[in-house]
């Protein structure tokens, strides 16, 4: 049995950012098509991560307009800021070494998306799809990915604090300055 079954219905403006999931994913398109830009987990060194303040959509009761409101209870979340369809190589020069693969899945077709693969998804108007998530095996593949991630991630605030006590001072934005 799958751990989750998701139903997706949308139009061409519904596009995901580049991300990865800890699930083995069977993606079935029922109507329309979805285009996946896939990047293997071995390319983690070339995928830039940044942390952003978590936020929520909130409807303003007076204007009936939706606005983004920062969610300080959740704190910072890691996110991939590069758009794989139009990467800014001046801002993210390491991304030029990534090896994206583009696959279009049409109605009646299925895509197996392995866990931890980075993916960006766009779709046709009126697309309907279902996907089945199966929890990944926490085996050598998971350990290898975590090794790559730890080697190529920027220091966390805890690491910066530890470095601060040994090597220097932390600035107001959490960066460490030498002594």
Backbone as CSV, one residue per row, in Angstrom:
resi,resn,N_x,N_y,N_z,CA_x,CA_y,CA_z,C_x,C_y,C_z
1,UNK,0.835,-1.186,0.000,0.000,0.000,0.000,0.882,1.253,0.000
2,UNK,0.472,2.261,-0.767,1.239,3.519,-0.744,1.068,4.241,0.588
3,UNK,2.057,5.070,0.928,1.968,5.886,2.132,1.049,7.079,1.928
4,UNK,0.910,7.508,0.674,0.007,8.619,0.355,-0.408,8.509,-1.105
5,UNK,-1.630,8.945,-1.380,-2.133,9.061,-2.742,-2.568,10.513,-2.904
6,UNK,-2.038,11.182,-3.926,-2.338,12.601,-4.145,-3.053,12.770,-5.474
7,UNK,-4.066,13.633,-5.473,-4.801,13.970,-6.685,-4.407,15.382,-7.082
8,UNK,-4.037,15.577,-8.345,-3.583,16.881,-8.830,-4.455,17.307,-10.015
9,UNK,-4.965,18.521,-9.953,-5.730,19.076,-11.067,-5.354,20.542,-11.185
10,UNK,-5.041,20.982,-12.398,-4.631,22.364,-12.522,-4.461,22.797,-13.959
11,UNK,-3.895,23.977,-14.090,-3.684,24.565,-15.406,-2.222,24.952,-15.556
12,UNK,-1.906,25.524,-16.708,-0.488,25.734,-17.036,0.229,26.721,-16.123
13,UNK,-0.485,27.529,-15.354,0.195,28.454,-14.443,0.677,27.769,-13.164
14,UNK,0.224,26.547,-12.921,0.648,25.801,-11.727,1.992,25.142,-12.014
15,UNK,3.039,25.680,-11.406,4.409,25.219,-11.628,5.081,25.079,-10.261
16,UNK,5.833,24.012,-10.078,6.548,23.858,-8.809,7.934,24.487,-8.913
17,UNK,8.503,24.781,-7.774,9.917,25.136,-7.754,10.708,23.825,-7.722
18,UNK,12.000,23.920,-7.928,12.860,22.746,-7.876,12.890,22.248,-6.434
19,UNK,12.644,20.955,-6.245,12.639,20.372,-4.910,12.899,18.870,-5.011
20,UNK,12.973,18.221,-3.861,13.105,16.767,-3.802,12.148,16.250,-2.738
21,UNK,11.790,14.967,-2.853,10.893,14.345,-1.887,11.537,13.077,-1.337
22,UNK,11.236,12.735,-0.073,11.776,11.499,0.499,10.876,10.293,0.205
23,UNK,10.260,10.270,-0.971,9.353,9.194,-1.352,9.708,8.644,-2.725
24,UNK,9.488,7.350,-2.893,9.482,6.756,-4.218,8.129,7.174,-4.792
25,UNK,8.108,7.676,-6.014,6.918,8.335,-6.543,6.507,7.695,-7.872
26,UNK,5.272,7.234,-7.937,4.684,6.780,-9.194,3.686,7.847,-9.615
27,UNK,3.961,8.504,-10.731,3.187,9.659,-11.176,2.400,9.284,-12.426
28,UNK,1.079,9.284,-12.329,0.195,8.879,-13.421,-0.576,10.086,-13.937
29,UNK,-0.455,10.384,-15.218,-1.206,11.487,-15.820,-2.477,10.899,-16.444
30,UNK,-3.609,11.461,-16.073,-4.906,10.991,-16.554,-5.372,11.801,-17.760
31,UNK,-5.157,13.115,-17.682,-5.566,14.012,-18.757,-4.523,15.111,-18.908
32,UNK,-4.212,15.510,-20.129,-3.209,16.554,-20.355,-1.804,15.981,-20.289
33,UNK,-0.866,16.822,-19.845,0.526,16.380,-19.732,1.244,17.159,-18.642
34,UNK,2.300,16.548,-18.134,3.181,17.194,-17.161,4.603,17.064,-17.676
35,UNK,5.378,18.133,-17.516,6.782,18.114,-17.911,7.633,18.210,-16.654
36,UNK,8.498,17.221,-16.496,9.383,17.137,-15.344,10.798,17.473,-15.788
37,UNK,11.440,18.377,-15.054,12.879,18.598,-15.197,13.490,17.867,-14.013
38,UNK,14.260,16.836,-14.305,14.814,15.946,-13.287,16.321,16.133,-13.164
39,UNK,16.800,16.135,-11.927,18.233,16.234,-11.666,18.582,15.177,-10.632
40,UNK,19.543,14.300,-10.934,19.857,13.220,-9.998,20.443,13.745,-8.684
41,UNK,20.251,12.991,-7.602,20.779,13.416,-6.302,22.292,13.550,-6.282
42,UNK,22.980,12.877,-7.196,24.446,13.001,-7.254,24.882,14.400,-7.687
43,UNK,23.949,15.185,-8.232,24.259,16.563,-8.628,24.015,17.560,-7.489
44,UNK,23.820,17.079,-6.274,23.580,17.960,-5.131,24.635,19.059,-5.000
45,UNK,25.922,18.813,-5.282,26.907,19.885,-5.146,26.618,21.102,-6.032
46,UNK,25.819,20.921,-7.069,25.558,22.010,-8.011,24.197,22.677,-7.794
47,UNK,23.453,22.195,-6.811,22.111,22.720,-6.524,22.225,23.706,-5.367
48,UNK,21.962,25.001,-5.617,22.089,25.978,-4.534,20.891,25.945,-3.585
49,UNK,21.164,25.949,-2.310,20.127,26.060,-1.279,20.307,27.376,-0.559
50,UNK,19.215,27.977,-0.162,19.232,29.150,0.705,18.129,28.959,1.740
51,UNK,18.201,29.700,2.819,17.120,29.644,3.801,16.280,30.906,3.677
52,UNK,14.978,30.711,3.819,14.007,31.798,3.707,13.060,31.739,4.886
53,UNK,12.521,32.888,5.227,11.510,32.946,6.269,10.256,32.236,5.775
54,UNK,9.731,31.320,6.571,8.476,30.642,6.211,7.363,31.692,6.121
55,UNK,6.397,31.446,5.260,5.306,32.406,5.066,4.016,31.657,4.759
56,UNK,2.917,32.359,4.913,1.587,31.818,4.654,0.801,32.805,3.800
57,UNK,-0.158,32.292,3.043,-1.102,33.175,2.365,-2.200,33.549,3.348
58,UNK,-2.580,34.823,3.314,-3.635,35.301,4.198,-4.523,36.241,3.395
59,UNK,-5.827,36.052,3.502,-6.751,36.917,2.782,-7.065,38.152,3.626
60,UNK,-6.796,39.338,3.057,-7.126,40.596,3.715,-8.646,40.739,3.694
61,UNK,-9.271,40.866,4.862,-10.736,40.889,4.951,-11.353,42.134,4.327
62,UNK,-10.627,43.243,4.303,-11.158,44.471,3.714,-11.053,44.467,2.193
63,UNK,-9.889,44.119,1.666,-9.670,44.192,0.216,-10.015,42.884,-0.497
64,UNK,-10.165,41.790,0.293,-10.414,40.451,-0.266,-9.251,39.994,-1.154
65,UNK,-8.086,40.595,-0.978,-6.892,40.225,-1.717,-6.043,39.285,-0.855
66,UNK,-5.348,38.380,-1.529,-4.451,37.481,-0.826,-3.089,38.140,-0.710
67,UNK,-2.452,37.965,0.435,-1.124,38.510,0.658,-0.263,37.456,1.344
68,UNK,1.025,37.611,1.203,1.966,36.703,1.845,2.356,37.318,3.187
69,UNK,2.209,36.523,4.247,2.523,36.975,5.598,3.592,36.053,6.173
70,UNK,4.656,36.636,6.696,5.726,35.821,7.268,5.221,35.029,8.463
71,UNK,5.682,33.791,8.572,5.311,32.885,9.654,6.540,32.691,10.536
72,UNK,6.653,33.526,11.563,7.839,33.491,12.417,7.838,32.303,13.376
73,UNK,6.684,31.689,13.601,6.635,30.504,14.463,7.349,29.325,13.812
74,UNK,7.240,29.209,12.497,7.896,28.124,11.780,9.389,28.385,11.623
75,UNK,9.762,29.647,11.466,11.176,29.983,11.321,11.658,29.910,9.887
76,UNK,12.929,29.592,9.725,13.540,29.546,8.403,13.387,28.165,7.777
77,UNK,13.209,28.154,6.469,13.099,26.891,5.738,14.107,26.888,4.589
78,UNK,14.713,25.722,4.302,15.625,25.647,3.159,14.837,25.605,1.857
79,UNK,15.333,26.285,0.850,14.661,26.313,-0.450,15.700,26.445,-1.545
80,UNK,15.358,25.939,-2.718,16.264,26.012,-3.863,15.838,27.212,-4.710
81,UNK,16.662,28.256,-4.797,16.252,29.478,-5.482,16.443,29.483,-6.999
82,UNK,17.070,28.463,-7.566,17.346,28.479,-9.007,16.132,27.956,-9.786
83,UNK,15.830,28.607,-10.899,14.793,28.139,-11.820,15.490,27.297,-12.876
84,UNK,15.248,25.976,-12.907,15.993,25.143,-13.856,15.661,25.427,-15.316
85,UNK,14.546,26.109,-15.585,14.194,26.444,-16.969,14.904,27.704,-17.439
86,UNK,15.265,28.594,-16.503,15.985,29.829,-16.822,16.991,30.109,-15.705
87,UNK,17.997,29.267,-15.559,18.933,29.467,-14.446,19.773,30.726,-14.618
88,UNK,19.908,31.459,-13.531,20.774,32.633,-13.516,22.176,32.138,-13.157
89,UNK,22.988,31.897,-14.177,24.316,31.326,-13.952,25.308,32.332,-13.386
90,UNK,25.001,33.612,-13.460,25.866,34.597,-12.798,25.673,34.521,-11.289
91,UNK,24.419,34.327,-10.871,24.108,34.232,-9.450,24.422,32.842,-8.899
92,UNK,24.221,31.802,-9.700,24.437,30.412,-9.288,25.340,29.695,-10.302
93,UNK,26.615,30.072,-10.381,27.500,29.512,-11.414,27.699,27.997,-11.297
94,UNK,27.592,27.455,-10.078,27.786,26.017,-9.905,26.690,25.197,-10.607
95,UNK,25.540,25.811,-10.828,24.424,25.086,-11.447,24.733,24.644,-12.882
96,UNK,25.674,25.309,-13.538,26.009,24.934,-14.919,26.536,23.506,-15.012
97,UNK,26.982,22.935,-13.893,27.504,21.570,-13.874,26.409,20.518,-13.637
98,UNK,25.193,20.965,-13.310,24.082,20.024,-13.104,23.686,19.430,-14.453
99,UNK,23.147,18.243,-14.419,22.749,17.551,-15.651,21.254,17.295,-15.703
100,UNK,20.434,18.334,-15.922,18.986,18.120,-15.942,18.533,17.252,-17.118
101,UNK,17.500,16.482,-16.865,16.850,15.643,-17.872,15.403,16.098,-17.931
102,UNK,14.865,16.324,-19.126,13.472,16.746,-19.264,12.645,15.592,-19.816
103,UNK,11.529,15.325,-19.145,10.627,14.240,-19.529,9.204,14.777,-19.529
104,UNK,8.456,14.518,-20.599,7.038,14.878,-20.636,6.220,13.601,-20.499
105,UNK,5.300,13.622,-19.549,4.417,12.483,-19.295,3.027,12.870,-19.786
106,UNK,2.508,12.121,-20.740,1.202,12.399,-21.342,0.126,11.527,-20.716
107,UNK,-1.140,11.843,-21.040,-2.279,11.080,-20.535,-2.078,9.596,-20.816
108,UNK,-2.317,8.785,-19.793,-2.165,7.345,-19.935,-0.763,6.839,-19.661
109,UNK,0.179,7.739,-19.360,1.558,7.335,-19.091,1.873,7.481,-17.608
110,UNK,2.928,6.780,-17.178,3.341,6.787,-15.785,4.846,7.083,-15.718
111,UNK,5.251,7.869,-14.748,6.663,8.161,-14.496,7.027,7.618,-13.121
112,UNK,8.103,6.853,-13.057,8.671,6.482,-11.761,9.728,7.524,-11.431
113,UNK,9.526,8.233,-10.330,10.459,9.257,-9.880,11.106,8.766,-8.585
114,UNK,12.376,8.382,-8.641,13.034,7.865,-7.434,13.129,8.919,-6.331
115,UNK,13.157,8.466,-5.100,13.304,9.374,-3.960,14.600,10.167,-4.094
116,UNK,14.569,11.369,-3.572,15.700,12.300,-3.502,16.114,12.901,-4.842
117,UNK,15.451,12.545,-5.938,15.742,13.204,-7.212,15.126,14.596,-7.168
118,UNK,15.886,15.595,-7.573,15.362,16.954,-7.658,14.437,17.016,-8.866
119,UNK,13.334,17.746,-8.725,12.413,17.862,-9.850,11.645,19.178,-9.812
120,UNK,11.388,19.661,-10.990,10.595,20.866,-11.254,9.488,20.397,-12.175
121,UNK,8.232,20.790,-11.901,7.114,20.262,-12.677,6.253,21.395,-13.212
122,UNK,5.942,21.307,-14.510,4.958,22.203,-15.137,3.932,21.314,-15.830
123,UNK,2.824,21.901,-16.235,1.754,21.086,-16.799,0.955,21.842,-17.848
124,UNK,0.179,21.085,-18.589,-0.712,21.669,-19.588,-1.992,22.140,-18.898
125,UNK,-2.777,22.930,-19.610,-4.061,23.387,-19.073,-4.985,22.189,-18.899
126,UNK,-5.704,22.155,-17.782,-6.654,21.075,-17.542,-6.017,19.743,-17.227
127,UNK,-4.815,19.760,-16.731,-4.107,18.514,-16.418,-4.717,17.871,-15.164
128,UNK,-4.883,16.562,-15.241,-5.339,15.780,-14.088,-4.342,14.638,-13.916
129,UNK,-3.890,14.451,-12.678,-2.905,13.409,-12.410,-3.110,12.855,-11.002
130,UNK,-2.584,11.688,-10.784,-2.578,11.040,-9.475,-1.164,10.524,-9.251
131,UNK,-0.667,10.694,-8.028,0.614,10.059,-7.745,0.540,9.283,-6.450
132,UNK,1.395,8.283,-6.375,1.455,7.371,-5.242,2.838,7.491,-4.625
133,UNK,2.860,7.835,-3.334,4.120,7.964,-2.624,4.357,6.738,-1.756
134,UNK,5.559,6.189,-1.863,6.001,5.084,-1.027,7.239,5.560,-0.279
135,UNK,7.242,5.356,1.043,8.370,5.808,1.838,9.666,5.206,1.296
136,UNK,10.702,6.017,1.260,11.985,5.557,0.739,12.670,4.628,1.726
137,UNK,13.585,3.850,1.228,14.445,3.030,2.073,15.583,3.926,2.575
138,UNK,15.819,3.891,3.863,16.903,4.683,4.424,18.162,3.820,4.428
139,UNK,18.695,3.628,3.226,19.823,2.739,3.000,21.042,3.539,2.572
140,UNK,21.937,2.898,1.840,23.183,3.551,1.414,22.913,4.772,0.546
141,UNK,21.848,4.738,-0.260,21.506,5.887,-1.111,21.205,7.117,-0.242
142,UNK,20.467,6.920,0.822,20.130,8.008,1.736,21.398,8.531,2.425
143,UNK,22.243,7.610,2.880,23.485,8.027,3.546,24.414,8.775,2.593
144,UNK,24.490,8.304,1.355,25.319,8.982,0.354,24.801,10.402,0.095
145,UNK,23.486,10.538,-0.061,22.920,11.867,-0.287,23.219,12.786,0.896
146,UNK,23.042,12.291,2.110,23.306,13.124,3.291,24.776,13.524,3.383
147,UNK,25.671,12.636,2.963,27.086,13.000,2.926,27.303,14.150,1.944
148,UNK,26.774,14.011,0.726,26.906,15.098,-0.257,26.296,16.392,0.275
149,UNK,25.118,16.274,0.863,24.426,17.454,1.377,25.255,18.143,2.466
150,UNK,25.833,17.362,3.371,26.613,17.967,4.449,27.908,18.598,3.930
151,UNK,28.476,18.013,2.883,29.710,18.558,2.327,29.494,19.853,1.553
152,UNK,28.298,20.016,0.982,28.075,21.157,0.103,27.038,22.141,0.620
153,UNK,26.536,21.961,1.828,25.598,22.905,2.418,26.372,24.017,3.100
154,UNK,25.740,25.190,3.170,26.356,26.272,3.938,26.132,25.976,5.417
155,UNK,26.970,26.505,6.285,26.830,26.212,7.710,25.468,26.645,8.256
156,UNK,24.914,25.825,9.149,23.656,26.170,9.808,23.929,27.190,10.894
157,UNK,22.882,27.744,11.474,23.062,28.728,12.535,23.760,28.098,13.742
158,UNK,23.487,26.810,14.016,24.162,26.139,15.132,25.650,26.025,14.839
159,UNK,25.998,25.648,13.598,27.406,25.549,13.234,28.067,26.928,13.288
160,UNK,27.358,27.953,12.823,27.917,29.307,12.863,28.154,29.738,14.305
161,UNK,27.220,29.379,15.190,27.378,29.737,16.600,28.597,29.031,17.187
162,UNK,28.773,27.735,16.844,29.923,26.972,17.311,31.212,27.599,16.793
163,UNK,31.232,27.954,15.490,32.411,28.591,14.907,32.692,29.930,15.575
164,UNK,31.645,30.653,15.899,31.779,31.964,16.520,32.548,31.862,17.832
165,UNK,32.198,30.859,18.622,32.843,30.703,19.924,34.318,30.342,19.788
166,UNK,34.682,29.687,18.693,36.054,29.238,18.494,36.867,30.245,17.695
167,UNK,36.263,30.808,16.620,37.048,31.564,15.648,36.766,33.064,15.586
168,UNK,35.672,33.537,16.105,35.390,34.960,15.939,34.027,35.331,16.470
169,UNK,33.424,36.328,15.825,32.141,36.823,16.283,31.098,36.650,15.200
170,UNK,29.848,36.532,15.636,28.737,36.442,14.684,28.172,37.844,14.472
171,UNK,27.904,38.193,13.225,27.272,39.468,12.919,25.790,39.365,13.200
172,UNK,25.071,40.477,13.087,23.630,40.509,13.348,22.861,39.539,12.471
173,UNK,23.294,39.322,11.223,22.573,38.404,10.330,23.071,36.961,10.459
174,UNK,23.915,36.686,11.464,24.339,35.311,11.711,25.630,34.907,11.037
175,UNK,26.205,35.775,10.202,27.477,35.437,9.563,28.605,35.535,10.601
176,UNK,29.640,34.787,10.382,30.763,34.759,11.317,31.901,35.614,10.772
177,UNK,32.459,36.453,11.619,33.622,37.247,11.245,34.832,36.708,11.978
178,UNK,35.988,36.776,11.371,37.211,36.252,11.977,37.728,37.136,13.083
179,UNK,38.585,36.536,13.925,39.156,37.338,15.017,40.609,37.639,14.736
